[in-house]
mmCIF file of C-alpha atoms in Angstrom:
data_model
loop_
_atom_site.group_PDB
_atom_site.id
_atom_site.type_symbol
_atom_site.label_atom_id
_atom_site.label_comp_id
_atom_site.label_asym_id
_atom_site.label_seq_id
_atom_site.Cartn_x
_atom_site.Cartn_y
_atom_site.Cartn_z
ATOM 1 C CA UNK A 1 -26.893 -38.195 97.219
ATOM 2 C CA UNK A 2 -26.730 -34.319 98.230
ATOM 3 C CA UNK A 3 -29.164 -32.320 96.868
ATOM 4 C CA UNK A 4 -26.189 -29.880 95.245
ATOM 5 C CA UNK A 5 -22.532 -31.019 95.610
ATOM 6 C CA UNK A 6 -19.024 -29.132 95.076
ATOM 7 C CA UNK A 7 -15.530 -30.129 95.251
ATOM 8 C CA UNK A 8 -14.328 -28.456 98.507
ATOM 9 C CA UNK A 9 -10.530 -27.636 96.994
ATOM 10 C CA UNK A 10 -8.824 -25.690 98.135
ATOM 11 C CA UNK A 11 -7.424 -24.622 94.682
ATOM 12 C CA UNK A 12 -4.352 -22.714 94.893
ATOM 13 C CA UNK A 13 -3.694 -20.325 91.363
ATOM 14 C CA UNK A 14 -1.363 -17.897 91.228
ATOM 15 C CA UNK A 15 -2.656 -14.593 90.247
ATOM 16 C CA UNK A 16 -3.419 -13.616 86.734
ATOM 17 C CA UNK A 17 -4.654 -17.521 86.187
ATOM 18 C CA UNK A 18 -8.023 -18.900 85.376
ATOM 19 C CA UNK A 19 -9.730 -21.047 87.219
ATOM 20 C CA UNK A 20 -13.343 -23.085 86.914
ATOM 21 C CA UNK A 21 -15.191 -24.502 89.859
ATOM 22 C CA UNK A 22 -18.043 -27.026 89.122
ATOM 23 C CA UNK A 23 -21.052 -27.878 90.499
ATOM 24 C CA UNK A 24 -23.922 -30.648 90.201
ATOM 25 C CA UNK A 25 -27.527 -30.602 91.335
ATOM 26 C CA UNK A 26 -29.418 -33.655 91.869
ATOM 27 C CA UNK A 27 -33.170 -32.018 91.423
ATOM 28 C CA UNK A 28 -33.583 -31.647 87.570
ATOM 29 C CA UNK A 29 -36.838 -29.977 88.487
ATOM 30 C CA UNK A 30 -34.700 -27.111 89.785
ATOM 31 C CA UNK A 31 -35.690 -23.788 88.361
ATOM 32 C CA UNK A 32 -32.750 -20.788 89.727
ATOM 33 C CA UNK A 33 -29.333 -20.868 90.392
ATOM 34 C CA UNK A 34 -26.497 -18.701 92.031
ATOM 35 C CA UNK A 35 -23.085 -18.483 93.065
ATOM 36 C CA UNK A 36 -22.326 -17.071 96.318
ATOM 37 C CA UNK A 37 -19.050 -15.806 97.530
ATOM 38 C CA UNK A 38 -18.105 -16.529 101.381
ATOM 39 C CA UNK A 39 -14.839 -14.209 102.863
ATOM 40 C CA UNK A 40 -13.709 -16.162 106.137
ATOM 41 C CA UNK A 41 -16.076 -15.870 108.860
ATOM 42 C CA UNK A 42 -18.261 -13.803 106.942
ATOM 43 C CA UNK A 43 -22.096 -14.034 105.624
ATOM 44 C CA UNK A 44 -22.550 -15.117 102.171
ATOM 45 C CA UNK A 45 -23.341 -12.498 99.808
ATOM 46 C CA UNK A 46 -24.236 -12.828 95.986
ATOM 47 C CA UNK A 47 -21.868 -12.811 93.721
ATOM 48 C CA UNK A 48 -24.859 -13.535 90.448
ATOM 49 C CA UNK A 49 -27.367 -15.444 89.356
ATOM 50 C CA UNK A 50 -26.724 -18.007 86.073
ATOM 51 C CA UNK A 51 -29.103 -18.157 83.256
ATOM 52 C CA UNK A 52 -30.010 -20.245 81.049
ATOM 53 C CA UNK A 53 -27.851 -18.920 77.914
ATOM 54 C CA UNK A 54 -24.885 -18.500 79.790
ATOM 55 C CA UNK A 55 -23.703 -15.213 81.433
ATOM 56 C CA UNK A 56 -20.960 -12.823 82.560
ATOM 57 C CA UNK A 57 -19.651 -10.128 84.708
ATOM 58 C CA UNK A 58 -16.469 -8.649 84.429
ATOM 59 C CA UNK A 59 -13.868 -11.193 84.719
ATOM 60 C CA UNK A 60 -16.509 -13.463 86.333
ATOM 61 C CA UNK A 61 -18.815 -16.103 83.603
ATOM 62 C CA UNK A 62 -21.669 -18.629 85.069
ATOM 63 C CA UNK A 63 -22.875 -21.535 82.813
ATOM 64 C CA UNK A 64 -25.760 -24.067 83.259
ATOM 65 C CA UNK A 65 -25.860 -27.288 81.788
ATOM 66 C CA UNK A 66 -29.719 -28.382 82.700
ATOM 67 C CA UNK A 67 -29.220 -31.816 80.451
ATOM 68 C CA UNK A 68 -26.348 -32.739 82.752
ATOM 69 C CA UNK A 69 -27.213 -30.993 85.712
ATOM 70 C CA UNK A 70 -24.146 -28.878 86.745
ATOM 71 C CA UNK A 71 -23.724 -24.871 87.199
ATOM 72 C CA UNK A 72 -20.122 -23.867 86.423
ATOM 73 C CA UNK A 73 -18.148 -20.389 87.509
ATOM 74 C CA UNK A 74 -15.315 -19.336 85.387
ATOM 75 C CA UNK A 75 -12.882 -16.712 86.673
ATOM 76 C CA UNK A 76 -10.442 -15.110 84.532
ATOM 77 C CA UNK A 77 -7.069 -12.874 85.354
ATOM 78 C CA UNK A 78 -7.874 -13.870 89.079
ATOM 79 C CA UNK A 79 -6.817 -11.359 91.981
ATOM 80 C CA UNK A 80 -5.293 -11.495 95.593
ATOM 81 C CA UNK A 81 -8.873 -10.688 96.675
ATOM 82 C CA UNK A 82 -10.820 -13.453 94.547
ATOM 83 C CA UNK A 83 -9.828 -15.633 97.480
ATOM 84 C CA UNK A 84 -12.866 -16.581 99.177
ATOM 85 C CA UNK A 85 -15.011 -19.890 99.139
ATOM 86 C CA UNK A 86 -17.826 -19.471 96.611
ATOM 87 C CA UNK A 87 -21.500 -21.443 97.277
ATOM 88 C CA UNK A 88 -23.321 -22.672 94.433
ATOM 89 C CA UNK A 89 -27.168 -22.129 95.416
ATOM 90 C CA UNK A 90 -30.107 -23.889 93.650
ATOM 91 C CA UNK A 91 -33.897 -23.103 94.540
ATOM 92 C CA UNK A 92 -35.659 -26.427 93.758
ATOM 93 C CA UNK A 93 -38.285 -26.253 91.668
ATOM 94 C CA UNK A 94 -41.933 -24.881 93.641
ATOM 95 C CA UNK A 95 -40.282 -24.206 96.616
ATOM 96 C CA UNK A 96 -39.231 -21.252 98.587
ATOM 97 C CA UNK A 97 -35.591 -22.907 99.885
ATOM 98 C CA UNK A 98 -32.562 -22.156 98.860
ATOM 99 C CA UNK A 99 -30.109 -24.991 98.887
ATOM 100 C CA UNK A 100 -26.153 -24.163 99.704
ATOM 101 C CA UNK A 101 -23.523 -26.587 98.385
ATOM 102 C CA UNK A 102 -20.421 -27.116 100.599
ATOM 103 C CA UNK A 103 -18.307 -24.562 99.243
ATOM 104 C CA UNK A 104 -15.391 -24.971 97.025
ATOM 105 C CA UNK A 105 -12.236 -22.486 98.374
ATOM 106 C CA UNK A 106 -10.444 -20.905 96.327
ATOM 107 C CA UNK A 107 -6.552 -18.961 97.223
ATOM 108 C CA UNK A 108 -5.254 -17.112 94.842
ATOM 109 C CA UNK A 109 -1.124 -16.621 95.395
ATOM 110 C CA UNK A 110 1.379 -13.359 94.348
ATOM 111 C CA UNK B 1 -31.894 -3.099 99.995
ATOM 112 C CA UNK B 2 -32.698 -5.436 103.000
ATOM 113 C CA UNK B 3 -30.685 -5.288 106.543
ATOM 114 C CA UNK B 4 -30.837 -8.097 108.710
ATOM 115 C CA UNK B 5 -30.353 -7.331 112.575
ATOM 116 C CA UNK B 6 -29.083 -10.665 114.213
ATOM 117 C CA UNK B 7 -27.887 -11.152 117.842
ATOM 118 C CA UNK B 8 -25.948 -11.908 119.767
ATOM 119 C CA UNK B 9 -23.198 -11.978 117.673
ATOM 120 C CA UNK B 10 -21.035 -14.909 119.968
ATOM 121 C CA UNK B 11 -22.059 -17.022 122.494
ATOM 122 C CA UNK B 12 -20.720 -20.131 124.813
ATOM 123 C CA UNK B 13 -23.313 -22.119 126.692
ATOM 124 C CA UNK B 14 -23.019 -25.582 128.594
ATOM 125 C CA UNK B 15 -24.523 -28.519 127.222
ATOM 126 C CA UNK B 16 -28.150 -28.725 128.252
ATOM 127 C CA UNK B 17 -28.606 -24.778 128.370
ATOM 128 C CA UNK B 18 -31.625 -23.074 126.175
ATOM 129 C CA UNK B 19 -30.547 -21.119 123.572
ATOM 130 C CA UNK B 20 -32.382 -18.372 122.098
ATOM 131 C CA UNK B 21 -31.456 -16.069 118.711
ATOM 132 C CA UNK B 22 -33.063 -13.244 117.190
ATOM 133 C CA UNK B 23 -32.949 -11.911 114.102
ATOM 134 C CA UNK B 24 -35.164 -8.601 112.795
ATOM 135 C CA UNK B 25 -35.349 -7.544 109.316
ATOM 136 C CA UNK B 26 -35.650 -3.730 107.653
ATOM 137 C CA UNK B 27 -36.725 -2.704 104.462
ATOM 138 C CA UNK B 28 -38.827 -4.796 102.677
ATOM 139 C CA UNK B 29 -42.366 -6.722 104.541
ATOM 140 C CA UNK B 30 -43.676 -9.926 103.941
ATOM 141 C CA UNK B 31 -40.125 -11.196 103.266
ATOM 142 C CA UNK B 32 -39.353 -15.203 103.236
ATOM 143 C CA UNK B 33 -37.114 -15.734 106.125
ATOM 144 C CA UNK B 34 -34.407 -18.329 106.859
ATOM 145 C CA UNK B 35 -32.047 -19.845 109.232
ATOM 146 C CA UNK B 36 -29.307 -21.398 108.658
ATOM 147 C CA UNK B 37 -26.363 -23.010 110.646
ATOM 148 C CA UNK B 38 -22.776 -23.820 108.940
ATOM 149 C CA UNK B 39 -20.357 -26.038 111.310
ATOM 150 C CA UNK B 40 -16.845 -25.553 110.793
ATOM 151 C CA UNK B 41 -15.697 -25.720 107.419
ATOM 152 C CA UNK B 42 -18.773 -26.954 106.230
ATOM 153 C CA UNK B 43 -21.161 -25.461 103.848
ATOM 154 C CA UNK B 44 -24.105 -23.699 104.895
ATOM 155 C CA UNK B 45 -27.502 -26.463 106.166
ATOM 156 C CA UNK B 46 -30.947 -25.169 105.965
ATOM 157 C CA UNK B 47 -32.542 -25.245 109.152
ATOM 158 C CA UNK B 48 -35.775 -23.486 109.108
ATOM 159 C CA UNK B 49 -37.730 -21.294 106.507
ATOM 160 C CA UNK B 50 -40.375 -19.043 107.027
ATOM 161 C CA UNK B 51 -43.127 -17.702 104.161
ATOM 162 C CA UNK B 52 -45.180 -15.898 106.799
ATOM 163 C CA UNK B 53 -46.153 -15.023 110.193
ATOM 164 C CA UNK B 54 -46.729 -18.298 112.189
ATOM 165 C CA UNK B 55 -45.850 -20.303 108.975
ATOM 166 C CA UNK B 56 -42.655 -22.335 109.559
ATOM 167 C CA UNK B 57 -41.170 -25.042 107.716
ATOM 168 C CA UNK B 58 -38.349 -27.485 109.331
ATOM 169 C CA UNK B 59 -35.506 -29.104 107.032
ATOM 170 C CA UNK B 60 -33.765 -31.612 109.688
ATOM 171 C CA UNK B 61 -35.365 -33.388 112.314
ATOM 172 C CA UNK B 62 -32.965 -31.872 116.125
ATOM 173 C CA UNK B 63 -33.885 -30.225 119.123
ATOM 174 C CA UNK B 64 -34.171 -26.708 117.767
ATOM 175 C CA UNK B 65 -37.393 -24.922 116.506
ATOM 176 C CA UNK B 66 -38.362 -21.405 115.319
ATOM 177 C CA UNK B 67 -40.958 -19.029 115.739
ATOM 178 C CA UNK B 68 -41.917 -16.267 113.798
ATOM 179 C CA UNK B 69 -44.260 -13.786 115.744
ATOM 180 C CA UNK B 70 -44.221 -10.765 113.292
ATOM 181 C CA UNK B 71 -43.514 -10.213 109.989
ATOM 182 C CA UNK B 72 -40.512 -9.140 110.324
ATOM 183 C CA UNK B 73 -38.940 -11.231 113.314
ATOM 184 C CA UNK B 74 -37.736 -14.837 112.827
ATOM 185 C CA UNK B 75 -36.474 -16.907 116.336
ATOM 186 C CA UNK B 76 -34.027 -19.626 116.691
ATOM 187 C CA UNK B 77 -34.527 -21.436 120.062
ATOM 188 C CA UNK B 78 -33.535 -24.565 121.702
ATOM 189 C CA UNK B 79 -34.711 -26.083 125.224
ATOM 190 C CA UNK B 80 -31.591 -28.334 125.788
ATOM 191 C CA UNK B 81 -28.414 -27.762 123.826
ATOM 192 C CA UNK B 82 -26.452 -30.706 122.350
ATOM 193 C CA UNK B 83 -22.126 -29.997 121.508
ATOM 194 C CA UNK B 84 -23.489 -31.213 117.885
ATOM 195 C CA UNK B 85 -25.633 -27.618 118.048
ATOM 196 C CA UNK B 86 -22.108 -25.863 118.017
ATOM 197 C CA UNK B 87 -21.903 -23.512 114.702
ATOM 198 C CA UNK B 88 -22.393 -20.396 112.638
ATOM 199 C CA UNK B 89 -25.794 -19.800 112.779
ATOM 200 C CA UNK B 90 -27.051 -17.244 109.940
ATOM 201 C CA UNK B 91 -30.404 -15.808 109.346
ATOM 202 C CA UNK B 92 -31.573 -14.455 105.430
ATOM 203 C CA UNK B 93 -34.052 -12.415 104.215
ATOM 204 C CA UNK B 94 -35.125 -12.829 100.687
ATOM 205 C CA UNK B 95 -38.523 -10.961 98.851
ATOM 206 C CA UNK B 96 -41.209 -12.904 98.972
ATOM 207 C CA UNK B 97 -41.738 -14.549 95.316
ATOM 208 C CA UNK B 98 -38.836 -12.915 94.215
ATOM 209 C CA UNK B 99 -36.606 -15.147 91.601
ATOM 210 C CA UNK B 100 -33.679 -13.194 91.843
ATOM 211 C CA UNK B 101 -32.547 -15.592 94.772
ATOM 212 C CA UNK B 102 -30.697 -12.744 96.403
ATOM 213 C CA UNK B 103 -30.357 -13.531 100.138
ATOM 214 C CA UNK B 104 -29.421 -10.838 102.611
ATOM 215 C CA UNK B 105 -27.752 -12.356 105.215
ATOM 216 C CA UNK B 106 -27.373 -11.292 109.294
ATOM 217 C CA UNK B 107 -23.744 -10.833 110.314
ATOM 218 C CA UNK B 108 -24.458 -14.611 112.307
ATOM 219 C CA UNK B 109 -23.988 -16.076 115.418
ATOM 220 C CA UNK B 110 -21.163 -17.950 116.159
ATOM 221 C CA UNK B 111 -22.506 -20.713 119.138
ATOM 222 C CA UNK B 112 -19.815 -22.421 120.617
ATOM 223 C CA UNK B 113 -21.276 -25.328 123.261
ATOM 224 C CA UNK B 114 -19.553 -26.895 125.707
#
């Protein structure tokens, strides 16, 4: 089993929608977790972290569910330029590694 | 903030060929240091980390390895390329002990064998 696993999409919304991407961890020893956003061809770059209690920014929320091991990113009244693949990251527990899921794309539509 | 020097940017070589990236980092010291490659349309694979000068740790067993001869320099190198080695390659920089898991990533090198 991968150590953090995404569904790749793509997922096609038309702007103004909402739109959730998942993600599940296998390490339940895993302390920190982020979502990344990828442009094409581009480095990743932070997008934030997600917290225990839940958190948001802007139009953008991040949710952790430790008991069932997923991270979740919520994005609300999405934009032409949302469309980007977004990386959830988890740093396992102890360690100094980062680990990237696959990506899940996302294309947001006039 | 961090900025991460990485070159070259794009590269072909034949199968066989050595291969040899560089990546320098500004504004911080004693940073953790990564590489990582992502093949196309896959997400990114941890290749190499780095807590400190001379200190490397390897993620996948392949013909590539990694030096780190200063703080602040982190090498990619292969003797012998394989067409599997074709990718993005990216190099992060990320404060040492630092939870906020913020990477700052090199612009990458694109390696294209053939």
């Amino acid at each position: 089993r991968k150590e953090v696993e995404q569904d790749p999409g793509p997922f096609n919304v038309p702007e103004g929608a909402t739109v959730a991407f998942n993600c599940t961890y296998s390490n339940s020893a895993s302390q920190s977790f982020f979502w990344y956003r990828q442009d094409c061809r581009k480095e990743p770059k932070l997008l934030m972290s997600v917290y225990s209690s839940g958190n948001e920014d802007g139009r953008f929320t991040a949710q952790l569910n430790r008991a069932s091991q997923y991270i979740s990113l919520l994005i609300r009244d999405s934009k032409l330029s949302d469309s980007a693949t977004y990386l959830c990251v988890v740093n396992p527990y102890n360690t100094d590694k980062l680990i990237f899921g696959t990506g899940t794309r996302l294309q947001v539509f006039p | 903030s961090q900025t991460i020097h990485q070159w070259p940017a794009t590269l072909v070589q034949p199968v066989g060929s050595p291969l040899s990236l560089e990546c320098t980092v500004e504004g911080t010291s004693n940073p953790n240091l990564y590489w990582y490659r992502q093949a196309a349309g896959r997400g990114l694979q941890l290749l190499f980390y780095s807590v400190g000068i001379g200190q490397i740790s390897s993620e996948v067993p392949q013909n590539l390895s990694a030096s780190r001869p200063q703080d602040r320099q982190f090498i990619l190198s292969s003797k012998k390329l394989l067409l599997s080695d074709s990718g993005f390659y990216l190099c992060a920089s990320k404060e040492h002990r630092a939870n906020t898991g913020e990477l700052f990533f090199g612009e990458g090198s694109r390696l294209t064998v053939l």
